[in-house]
Coordinates of C-alpha atoms and ligand atoms in Angstrom, one line a residue:
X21 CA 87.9 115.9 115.0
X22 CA 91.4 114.9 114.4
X23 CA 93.3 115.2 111.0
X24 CA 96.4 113.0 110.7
X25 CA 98.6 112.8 107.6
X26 CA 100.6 109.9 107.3
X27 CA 103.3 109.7 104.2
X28 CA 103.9 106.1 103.0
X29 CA 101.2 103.8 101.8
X30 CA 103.2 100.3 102.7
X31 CA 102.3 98.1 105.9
X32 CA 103.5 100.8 108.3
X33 CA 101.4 102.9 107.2
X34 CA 98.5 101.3 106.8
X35 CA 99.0 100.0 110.2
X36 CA 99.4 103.1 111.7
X37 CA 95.8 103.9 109.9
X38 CA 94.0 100.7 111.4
X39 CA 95.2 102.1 114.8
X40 CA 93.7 105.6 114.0
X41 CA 90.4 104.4 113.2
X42 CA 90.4 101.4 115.8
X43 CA 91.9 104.5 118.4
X44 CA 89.3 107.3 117.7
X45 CA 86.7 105.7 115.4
X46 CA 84.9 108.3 113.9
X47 CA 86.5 111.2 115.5
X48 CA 89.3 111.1 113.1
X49 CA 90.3 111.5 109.1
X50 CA 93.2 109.5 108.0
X51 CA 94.8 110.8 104.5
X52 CA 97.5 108.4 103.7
X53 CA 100.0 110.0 100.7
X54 CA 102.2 108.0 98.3
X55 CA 105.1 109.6 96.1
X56 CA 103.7 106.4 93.9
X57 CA 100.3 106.8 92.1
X58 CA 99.8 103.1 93.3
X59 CA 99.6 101.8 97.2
X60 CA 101.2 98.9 99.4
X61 CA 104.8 100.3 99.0
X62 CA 107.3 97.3 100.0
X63 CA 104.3 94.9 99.4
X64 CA 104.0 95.7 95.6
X65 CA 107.7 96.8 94.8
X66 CA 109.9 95.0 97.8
X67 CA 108.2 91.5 98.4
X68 CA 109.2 88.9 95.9
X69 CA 106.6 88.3 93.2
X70 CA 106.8 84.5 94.0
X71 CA 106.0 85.1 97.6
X72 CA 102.0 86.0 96.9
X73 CA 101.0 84.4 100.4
X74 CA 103.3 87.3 102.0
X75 CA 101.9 90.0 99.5
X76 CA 98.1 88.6 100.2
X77 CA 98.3 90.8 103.4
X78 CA 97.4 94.0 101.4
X79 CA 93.7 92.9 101.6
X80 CA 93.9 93.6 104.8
X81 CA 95.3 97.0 104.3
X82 CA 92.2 97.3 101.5
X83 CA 89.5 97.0 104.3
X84 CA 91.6 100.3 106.1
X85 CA 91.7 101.6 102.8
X86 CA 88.0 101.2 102.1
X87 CA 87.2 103.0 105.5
X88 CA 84.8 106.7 104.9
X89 CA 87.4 108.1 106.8
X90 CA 91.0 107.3 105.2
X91 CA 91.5 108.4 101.9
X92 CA 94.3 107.8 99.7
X93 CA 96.3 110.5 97.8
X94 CA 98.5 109.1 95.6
X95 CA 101.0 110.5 93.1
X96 CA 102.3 113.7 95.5
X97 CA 105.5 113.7 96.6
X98 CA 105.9 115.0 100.3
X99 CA 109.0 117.4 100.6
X100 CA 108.4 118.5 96.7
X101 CA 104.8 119.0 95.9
X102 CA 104.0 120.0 99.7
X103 CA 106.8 120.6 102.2
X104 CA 106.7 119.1 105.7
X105 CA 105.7 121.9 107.4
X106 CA 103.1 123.1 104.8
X107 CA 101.6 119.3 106.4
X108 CA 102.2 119.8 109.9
X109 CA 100.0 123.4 109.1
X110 CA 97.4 121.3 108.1
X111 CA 96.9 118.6 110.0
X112 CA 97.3 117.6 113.7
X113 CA 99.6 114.9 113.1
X114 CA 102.0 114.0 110.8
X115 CA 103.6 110.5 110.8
X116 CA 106.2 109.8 108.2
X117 CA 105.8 106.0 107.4
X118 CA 108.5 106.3 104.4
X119 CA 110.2 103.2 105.0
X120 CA 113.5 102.8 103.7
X121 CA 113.8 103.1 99.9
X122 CA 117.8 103.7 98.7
X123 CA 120.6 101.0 99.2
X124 CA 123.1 101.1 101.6
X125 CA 126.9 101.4 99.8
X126 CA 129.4 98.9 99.7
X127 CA 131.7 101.9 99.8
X128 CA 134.1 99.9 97.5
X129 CA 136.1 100.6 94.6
X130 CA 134.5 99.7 91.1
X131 CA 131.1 100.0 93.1
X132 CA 129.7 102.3 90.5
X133 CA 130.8 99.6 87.3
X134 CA 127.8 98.6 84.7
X135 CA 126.0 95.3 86.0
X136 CA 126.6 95.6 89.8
X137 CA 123.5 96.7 91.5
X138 CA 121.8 97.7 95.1
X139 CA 119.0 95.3 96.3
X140 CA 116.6 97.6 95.9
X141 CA 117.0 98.7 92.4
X142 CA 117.6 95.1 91.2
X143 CA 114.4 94.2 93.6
X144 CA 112.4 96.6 92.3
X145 CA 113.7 95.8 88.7
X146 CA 112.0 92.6 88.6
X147 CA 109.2 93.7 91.1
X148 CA 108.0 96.2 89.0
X149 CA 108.9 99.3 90.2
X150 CA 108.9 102.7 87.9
X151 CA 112.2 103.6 88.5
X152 CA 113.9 100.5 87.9
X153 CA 112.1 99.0 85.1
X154 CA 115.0 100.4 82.8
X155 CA 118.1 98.5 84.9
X156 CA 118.5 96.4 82.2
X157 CA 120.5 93.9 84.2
X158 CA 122.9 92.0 82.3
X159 CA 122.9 87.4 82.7
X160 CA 125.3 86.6 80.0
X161 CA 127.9 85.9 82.1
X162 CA 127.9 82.4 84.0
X163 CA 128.9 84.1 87.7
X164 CA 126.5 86.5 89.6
X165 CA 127.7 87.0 93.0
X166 CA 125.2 88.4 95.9
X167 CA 126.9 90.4 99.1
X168 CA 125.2 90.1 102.0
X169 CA 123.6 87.0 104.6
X170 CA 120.3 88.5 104.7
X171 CA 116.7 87.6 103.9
X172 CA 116.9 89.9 100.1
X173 CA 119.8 87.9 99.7
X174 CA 117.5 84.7 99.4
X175 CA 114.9 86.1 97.6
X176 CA 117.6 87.2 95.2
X177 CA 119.6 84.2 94.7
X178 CA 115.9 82.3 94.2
X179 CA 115.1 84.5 91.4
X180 CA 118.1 84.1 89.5
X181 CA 117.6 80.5 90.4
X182 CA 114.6 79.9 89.3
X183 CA 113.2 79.1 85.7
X184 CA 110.1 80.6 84.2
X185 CA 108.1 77.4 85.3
X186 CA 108.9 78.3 88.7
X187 CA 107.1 81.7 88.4
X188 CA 103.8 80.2 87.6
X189 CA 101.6 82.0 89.7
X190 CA 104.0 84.7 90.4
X191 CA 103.3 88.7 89.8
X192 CA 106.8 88.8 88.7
X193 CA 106.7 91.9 85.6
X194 CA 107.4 90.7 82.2
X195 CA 110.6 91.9 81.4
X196 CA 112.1 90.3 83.7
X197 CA 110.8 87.1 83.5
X198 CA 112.1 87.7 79.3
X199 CA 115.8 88.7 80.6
X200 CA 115.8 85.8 83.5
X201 CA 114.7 82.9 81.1
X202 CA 117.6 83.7 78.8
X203 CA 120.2 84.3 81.3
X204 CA 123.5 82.2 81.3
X205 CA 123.9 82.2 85.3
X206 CA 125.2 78.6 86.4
X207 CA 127.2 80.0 89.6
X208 CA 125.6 82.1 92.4
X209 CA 127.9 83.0 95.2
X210 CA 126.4 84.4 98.2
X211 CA 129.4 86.6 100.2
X212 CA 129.3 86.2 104.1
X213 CA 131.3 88.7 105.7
X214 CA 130.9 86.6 109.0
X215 CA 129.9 83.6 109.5
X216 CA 127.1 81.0 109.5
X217 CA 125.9 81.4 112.9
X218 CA 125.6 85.0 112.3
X219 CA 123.5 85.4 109.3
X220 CA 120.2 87.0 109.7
X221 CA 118.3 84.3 106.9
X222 CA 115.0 82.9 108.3
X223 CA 114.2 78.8 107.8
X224 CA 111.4 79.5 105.4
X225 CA 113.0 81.5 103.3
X226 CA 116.3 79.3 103.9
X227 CA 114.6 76.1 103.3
X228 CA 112.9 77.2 100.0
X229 CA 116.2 76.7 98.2
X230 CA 116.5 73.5 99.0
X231 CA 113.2 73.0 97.1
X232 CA 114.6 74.9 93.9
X233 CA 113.5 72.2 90.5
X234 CA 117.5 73.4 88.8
X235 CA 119.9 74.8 91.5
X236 CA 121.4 73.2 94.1
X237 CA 123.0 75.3 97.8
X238 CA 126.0 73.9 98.9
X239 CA 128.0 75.5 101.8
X240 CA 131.4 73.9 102.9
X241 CA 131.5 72.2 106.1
X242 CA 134.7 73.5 106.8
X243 CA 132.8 77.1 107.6
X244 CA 130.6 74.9 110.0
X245 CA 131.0 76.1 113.5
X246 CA 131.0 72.3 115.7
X247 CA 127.4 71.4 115.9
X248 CA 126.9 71.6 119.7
X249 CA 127.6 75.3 119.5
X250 CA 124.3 75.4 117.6
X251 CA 122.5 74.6 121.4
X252 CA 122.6 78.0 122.2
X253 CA 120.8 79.5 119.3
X254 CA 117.3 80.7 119.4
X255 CA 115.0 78.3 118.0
X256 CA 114.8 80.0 114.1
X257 CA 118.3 79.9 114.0
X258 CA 118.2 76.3 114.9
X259 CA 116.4 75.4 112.4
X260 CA 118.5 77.7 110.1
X261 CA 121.8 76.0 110.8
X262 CA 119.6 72.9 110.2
X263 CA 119.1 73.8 106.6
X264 CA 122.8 75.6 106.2
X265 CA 124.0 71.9 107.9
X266 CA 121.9 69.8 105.3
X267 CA 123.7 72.2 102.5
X268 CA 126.4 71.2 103.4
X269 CA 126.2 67.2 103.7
X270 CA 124.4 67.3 100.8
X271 CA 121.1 66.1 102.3
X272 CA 119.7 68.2 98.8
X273 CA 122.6 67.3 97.0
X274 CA 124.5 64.1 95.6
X275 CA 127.3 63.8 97.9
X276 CA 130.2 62.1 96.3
X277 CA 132.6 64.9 98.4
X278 CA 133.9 61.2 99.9
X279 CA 135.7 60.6 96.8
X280 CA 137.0 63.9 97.3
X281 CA 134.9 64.9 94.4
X282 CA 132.5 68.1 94.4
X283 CA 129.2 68.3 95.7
X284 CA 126.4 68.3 93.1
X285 CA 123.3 67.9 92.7
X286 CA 122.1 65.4 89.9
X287 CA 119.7 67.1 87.4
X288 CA 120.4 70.6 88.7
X289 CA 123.5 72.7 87.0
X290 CA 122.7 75.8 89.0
X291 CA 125.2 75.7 91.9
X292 CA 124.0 78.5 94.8
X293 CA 127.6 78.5 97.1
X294 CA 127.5 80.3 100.5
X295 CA 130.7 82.2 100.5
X296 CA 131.3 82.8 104.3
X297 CA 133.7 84.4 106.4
X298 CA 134.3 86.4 103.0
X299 CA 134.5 90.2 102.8
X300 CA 134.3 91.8 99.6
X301 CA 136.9 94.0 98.5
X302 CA 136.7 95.6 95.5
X303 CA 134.7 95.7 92.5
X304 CA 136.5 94.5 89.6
X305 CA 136.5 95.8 85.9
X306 CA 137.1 98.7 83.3
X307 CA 134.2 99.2 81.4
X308 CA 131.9 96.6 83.7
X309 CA 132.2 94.3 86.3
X310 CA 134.4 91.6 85.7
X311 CA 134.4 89.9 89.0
X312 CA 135.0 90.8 93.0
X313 CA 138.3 90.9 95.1
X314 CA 137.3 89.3 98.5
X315 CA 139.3 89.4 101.8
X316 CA 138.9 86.1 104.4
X317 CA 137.7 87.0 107.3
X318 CA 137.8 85.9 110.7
X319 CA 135.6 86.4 113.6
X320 CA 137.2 88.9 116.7
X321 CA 134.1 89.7 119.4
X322 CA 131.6 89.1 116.7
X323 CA 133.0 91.4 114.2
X324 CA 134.4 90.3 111.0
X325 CA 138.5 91.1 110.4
X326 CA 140.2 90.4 107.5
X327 CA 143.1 87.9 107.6
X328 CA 145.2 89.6 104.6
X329 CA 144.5 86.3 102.5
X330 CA 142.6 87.7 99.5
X331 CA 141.5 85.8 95.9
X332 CA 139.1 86.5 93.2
X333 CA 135.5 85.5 91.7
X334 CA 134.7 86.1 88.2
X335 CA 131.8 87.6 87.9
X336 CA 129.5 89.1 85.3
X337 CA 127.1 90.7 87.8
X338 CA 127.0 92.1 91.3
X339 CA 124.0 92.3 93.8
X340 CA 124.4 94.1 96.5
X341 CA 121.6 93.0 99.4
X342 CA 123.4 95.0 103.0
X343 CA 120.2 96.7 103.6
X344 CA 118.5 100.0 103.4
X345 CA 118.1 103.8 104.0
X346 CA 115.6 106.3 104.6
X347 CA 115.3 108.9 101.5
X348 CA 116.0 112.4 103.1
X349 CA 112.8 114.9 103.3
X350 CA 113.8 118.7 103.1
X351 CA 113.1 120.1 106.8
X352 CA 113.2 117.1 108.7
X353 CA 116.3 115.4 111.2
X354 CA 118.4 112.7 110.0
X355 CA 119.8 110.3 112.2
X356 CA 123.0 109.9 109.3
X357 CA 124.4 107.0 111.4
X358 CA 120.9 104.8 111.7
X359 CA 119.9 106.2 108.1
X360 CA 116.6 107.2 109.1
X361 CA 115.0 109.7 110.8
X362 CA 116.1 111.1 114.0
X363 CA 113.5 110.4 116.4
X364 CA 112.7 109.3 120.2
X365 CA 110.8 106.4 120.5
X366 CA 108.7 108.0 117.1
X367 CA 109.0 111.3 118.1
X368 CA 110.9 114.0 115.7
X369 CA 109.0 117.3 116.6
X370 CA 105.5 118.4 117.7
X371 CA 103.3 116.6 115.4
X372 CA 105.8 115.1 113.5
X373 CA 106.5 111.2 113.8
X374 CA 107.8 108.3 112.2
X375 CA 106.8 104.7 112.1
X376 CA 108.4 101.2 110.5
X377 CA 111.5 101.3 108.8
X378 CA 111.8 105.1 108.7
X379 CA 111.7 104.8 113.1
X380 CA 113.6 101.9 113.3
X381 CA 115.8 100.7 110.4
X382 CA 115.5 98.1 108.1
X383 CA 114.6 95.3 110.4
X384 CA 111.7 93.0 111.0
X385 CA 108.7 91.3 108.9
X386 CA 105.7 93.1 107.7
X387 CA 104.1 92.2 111.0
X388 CA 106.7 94.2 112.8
X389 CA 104.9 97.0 111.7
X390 CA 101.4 96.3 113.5
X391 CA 102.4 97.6 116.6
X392 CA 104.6 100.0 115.8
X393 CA 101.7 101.3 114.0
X394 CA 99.7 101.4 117.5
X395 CA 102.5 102.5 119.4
X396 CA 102.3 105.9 117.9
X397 CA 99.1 106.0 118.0
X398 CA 98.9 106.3 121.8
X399 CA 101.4 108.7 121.5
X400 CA 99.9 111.1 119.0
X401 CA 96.4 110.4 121.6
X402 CA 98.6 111.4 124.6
X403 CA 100.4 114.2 122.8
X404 CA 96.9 115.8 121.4
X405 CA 95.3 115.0 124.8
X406 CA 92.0 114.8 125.4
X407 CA 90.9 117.7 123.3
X408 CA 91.6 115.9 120.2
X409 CA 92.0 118.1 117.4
X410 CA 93.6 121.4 117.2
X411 CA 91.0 122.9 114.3
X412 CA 93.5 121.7 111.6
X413 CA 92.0 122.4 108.0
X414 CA 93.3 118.4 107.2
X415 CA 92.0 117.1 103.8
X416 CA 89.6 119.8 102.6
X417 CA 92.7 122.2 103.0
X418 CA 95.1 119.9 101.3
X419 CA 93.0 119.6 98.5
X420 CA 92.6 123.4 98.1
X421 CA 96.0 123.5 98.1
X422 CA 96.2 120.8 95.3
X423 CA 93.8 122.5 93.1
X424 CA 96.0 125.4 93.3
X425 CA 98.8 123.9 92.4
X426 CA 97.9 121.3 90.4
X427 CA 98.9 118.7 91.9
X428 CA 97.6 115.0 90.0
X429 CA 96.7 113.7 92.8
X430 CA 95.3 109.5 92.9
X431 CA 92.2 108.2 95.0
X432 CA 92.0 104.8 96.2
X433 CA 89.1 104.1 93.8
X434 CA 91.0 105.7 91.3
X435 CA 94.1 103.1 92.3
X436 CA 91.4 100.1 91.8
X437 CA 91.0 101.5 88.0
X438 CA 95.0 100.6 87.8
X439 CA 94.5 97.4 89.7
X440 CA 91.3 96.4 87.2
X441 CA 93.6 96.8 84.0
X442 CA 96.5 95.4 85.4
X443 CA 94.3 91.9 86.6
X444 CA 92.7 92.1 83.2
X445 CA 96.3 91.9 81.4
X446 CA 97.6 88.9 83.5
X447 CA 98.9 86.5 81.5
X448 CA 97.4 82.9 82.6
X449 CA 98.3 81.7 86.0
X450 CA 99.5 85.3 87.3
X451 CA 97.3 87.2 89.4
X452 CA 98.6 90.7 87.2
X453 CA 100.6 92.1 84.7
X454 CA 102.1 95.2 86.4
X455 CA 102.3 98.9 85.3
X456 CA 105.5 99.9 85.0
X457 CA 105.4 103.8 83.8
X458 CA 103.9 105.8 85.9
X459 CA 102.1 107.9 83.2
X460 CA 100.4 105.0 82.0
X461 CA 99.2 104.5 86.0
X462 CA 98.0 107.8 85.8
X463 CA 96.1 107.6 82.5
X464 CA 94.4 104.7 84.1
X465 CA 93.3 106.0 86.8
X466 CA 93.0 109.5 85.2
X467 CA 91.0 108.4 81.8
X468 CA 89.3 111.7 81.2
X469 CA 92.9 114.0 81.4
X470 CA 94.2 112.2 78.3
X471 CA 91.0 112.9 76.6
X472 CA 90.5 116.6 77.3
Ligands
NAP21 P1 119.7 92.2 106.8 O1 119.0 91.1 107.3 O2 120.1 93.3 107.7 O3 121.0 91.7 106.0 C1 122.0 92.5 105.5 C2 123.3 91.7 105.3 O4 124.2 92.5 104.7 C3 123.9 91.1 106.6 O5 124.3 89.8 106.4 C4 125.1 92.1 106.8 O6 126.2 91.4 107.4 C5 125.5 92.3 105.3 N1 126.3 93.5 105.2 C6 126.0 94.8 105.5 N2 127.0 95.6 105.2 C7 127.9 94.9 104.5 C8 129.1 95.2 103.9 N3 129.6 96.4 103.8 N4 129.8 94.2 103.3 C9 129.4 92.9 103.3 N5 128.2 92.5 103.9 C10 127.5 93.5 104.5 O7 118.9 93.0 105.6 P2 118.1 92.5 104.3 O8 118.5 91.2 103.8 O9 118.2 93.7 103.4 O10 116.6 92.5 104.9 C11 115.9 93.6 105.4 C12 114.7 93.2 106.3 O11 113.7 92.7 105.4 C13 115.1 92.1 107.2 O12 114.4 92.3 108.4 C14 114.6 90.8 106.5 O13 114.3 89.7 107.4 C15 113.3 91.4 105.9 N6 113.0 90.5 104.7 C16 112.1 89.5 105.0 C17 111.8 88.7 103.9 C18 110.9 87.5 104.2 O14 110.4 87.3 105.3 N7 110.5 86.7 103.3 C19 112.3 88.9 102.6 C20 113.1 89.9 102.4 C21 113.5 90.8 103.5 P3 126.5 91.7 109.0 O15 125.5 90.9 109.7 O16 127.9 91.2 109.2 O17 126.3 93.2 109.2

């Protein structure tokens, strides 16, 4: 029998699960742990609440789940509750499937101001998650302006875009749907530091602002790089310069630029302008953000250099969307540079591994994760060769170890308690209401501790 630990509950590891079972069928027990007393990680907390097609894939991950031989254990956090190596003692393998929780810094001045924000507070904010339903983010000012060329850029120019029609069948939490259907944002400015042909948006996800009932992208032509230079693109990025094109003819818009007037859309008085070759910086303000001092840039061997020519955008909030890092676990490498951990191939130390965006970076869809998943599958198989297990106590120790320490832990049927009362307190159209506090999770799932 084989005992493997994996630590993360979002697509990679639940991917890495479906391997185990699909690998050794019922030769092995999969115990999948959460710091969260809920599962799905990025899924619940990272995936926009109006994207539910994308966040349909956890049923998936509920047929793994649902398996005799994975079990959840939610609500324990790895490095605190149990250390690593109190893990590795346990089980035969331990794959860290983490992902990549904190924000990257701008590592500008005025960075740390009220009202400017990482993506994945701000994401989390209005996804949901426990430790950013406080952010309070502030919209009274007309200007938000969004750093970054990326994919969480999109999804978080769309939701400041939208208006609570648009989130009709959306999970997105209450409060924020409250704070985003009285904000005063008219201007979204999306900061490039290079330029169009380098972004790393996908068409969808592109495309969907084009479809927006109130705002309206523009990009200037002038940023356009001469369209037979868009021949040697892949084929997504074809079709993404197609969109970034049609933003700036005004294919979506009403183009009167001929007069030598602006670009605008008629009916729609949210103007979403890609700001490229357009390095932030500095964060301006005393007691909050005011706006953002931002260099021009120019391309040198692919890199972005400033040209010295600088000016200013007012702006009442800042979202920073430059991508991610892997949260630090006490005992284990980290590769500082790649923020995540340092590993070969998945590899950090006899029966230690990693998988998704704690191996690799930030990079890639959910899918990316499947066979990454499998990959270290075959390597744990090779590594334990072909006597399997090593006589590892695995889950019956883990939970002796609980009950001595009394440690809270969450079961997967004890997760679907959570999941009943949050589908029950939907409001109509929405598939659920999230929980937001964690000690109302666990007195959900956990009934009988509140009335003892
Ligand atoms: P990303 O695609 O890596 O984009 C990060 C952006 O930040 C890049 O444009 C980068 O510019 C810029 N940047 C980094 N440091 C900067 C700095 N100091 N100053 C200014 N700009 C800076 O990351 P992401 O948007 O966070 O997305 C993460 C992953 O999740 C991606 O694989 C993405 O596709 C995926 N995702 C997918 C979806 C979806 O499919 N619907 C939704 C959300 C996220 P440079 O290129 O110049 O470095």
């Amino acid at each position: 029998m084989r005992h493997i630990a994996i630590v993360g509950s979002g697509p990679a590891g639940y991917y890495t699960a479906e391997a185990a079972l699909k690998q050794w069928k019922d030769d092995v027990r999969v115990d999948i742990f959460d710091s969260s007393p809920v599962p799905f990680g990025l899924i619940r907390t990272g995936v926009a609440p109006d994207h539910q097609s994308i966040k349909s894939v956890a049923r998936r991950y509920e047929t793994t789940a649902l398996s005799d031989n994975v079990h959840f254990v939610g609500n324990v956090m790895v490095g605190q509750d149990i250390s690593i190596d109190e893990l590795r003692g346990l089980y035969d393998a331990v794959v860290l499937a983490t992902g990549a929780p904190n924000d990257r810094r701008l590592g500008l001045p005025g960075e740390d101001l009220p009202n400017v924000y990482g993506s994945a507070g701000f994401v989390g904010w209005y996804n949901g998650h426990p430790q950013f339903a406080e952010l309070h983010p502030d919209f009274s000012h007309d200007t938000a302006v969004i750093v970054g060329n990326g994919n969480v850029a999109l999804d978080v120019a769309r939701i400041l875009a939208k208006s609570g029609e648009e989130f009709q069948g959306s999970d997105i939490v209450a409060h924020a749907l409250a704070a985003l259907d009285a904000s005063r944002i008219r201007r979204i400015v999306i900061l490039g530091r290079r330029g169009p042909h380098q972004v790393t948006m996908t068409p969808k996800e592109l495309g969907e602002l084009a479809k927006l009932a109130r705002a309206c992208p523009r990009v200037d032509s002038a940023d356009l790089p001469p369209l037979a230079q868009d021949a040697a693109l892949d084929a997504g990025m074809r079709k993404t310069m197609g969109h970034l094109r049609s933003f700036a003819m005004g294919e979506t818009a009403n183009d009167n630029a001929a007069e030598g007037g602006e670009i605008v859309c008629p009916g729609r008085d949210i103007a979403i302008e890609f700001d490229f070759f357009a390095a932030p910086r500095a964060i301006l303000g005393t007691d909050r953000v005011e706006g953002v001092e931002v260099e021009r840039t120019r391309l040198v061997e692919g890199k972005a250099v400033g040209t010295g020519e600088t000016y200013r955008i007012p702006a009442g909030i800042v979202i920073a969307c430059i991508g991610y890092q892997t949260s630090r676990i006490p005992d284990v490498p980290y590769d500082e540079q790649g923020g995540r951990f340092a590993n070969v191939e998945g590899r950090i130390m006899p029966g230690l591994y990693c998988v998704g965006w704690a191996r690799r970076g930030p990079t890639g869809t959910i899918g990316t994760n499947r066979p990454d998943g499998f990959a270290i599958v075959e390597k744990i198989d090779a590594d334990l060769g072909a006597a399997g297990g090593t006589g590892k106590r695995g889950r019956p120790g883990f939970e002796a170890l609980a009950a001595e320490r009394g440690i809270d832990f969450v079961k997967f049927t004890e997760w679907q308690k959570i999941d009943e009362a949050e589908v029950a307190n939907a409001r109509q159209g929405a598939p659920r209401e999230k929980i937001v506090e964690v000690d109302r999770m666990i007195a959900k799932a956990h009934p009988s501790v509140l009335e003892s």
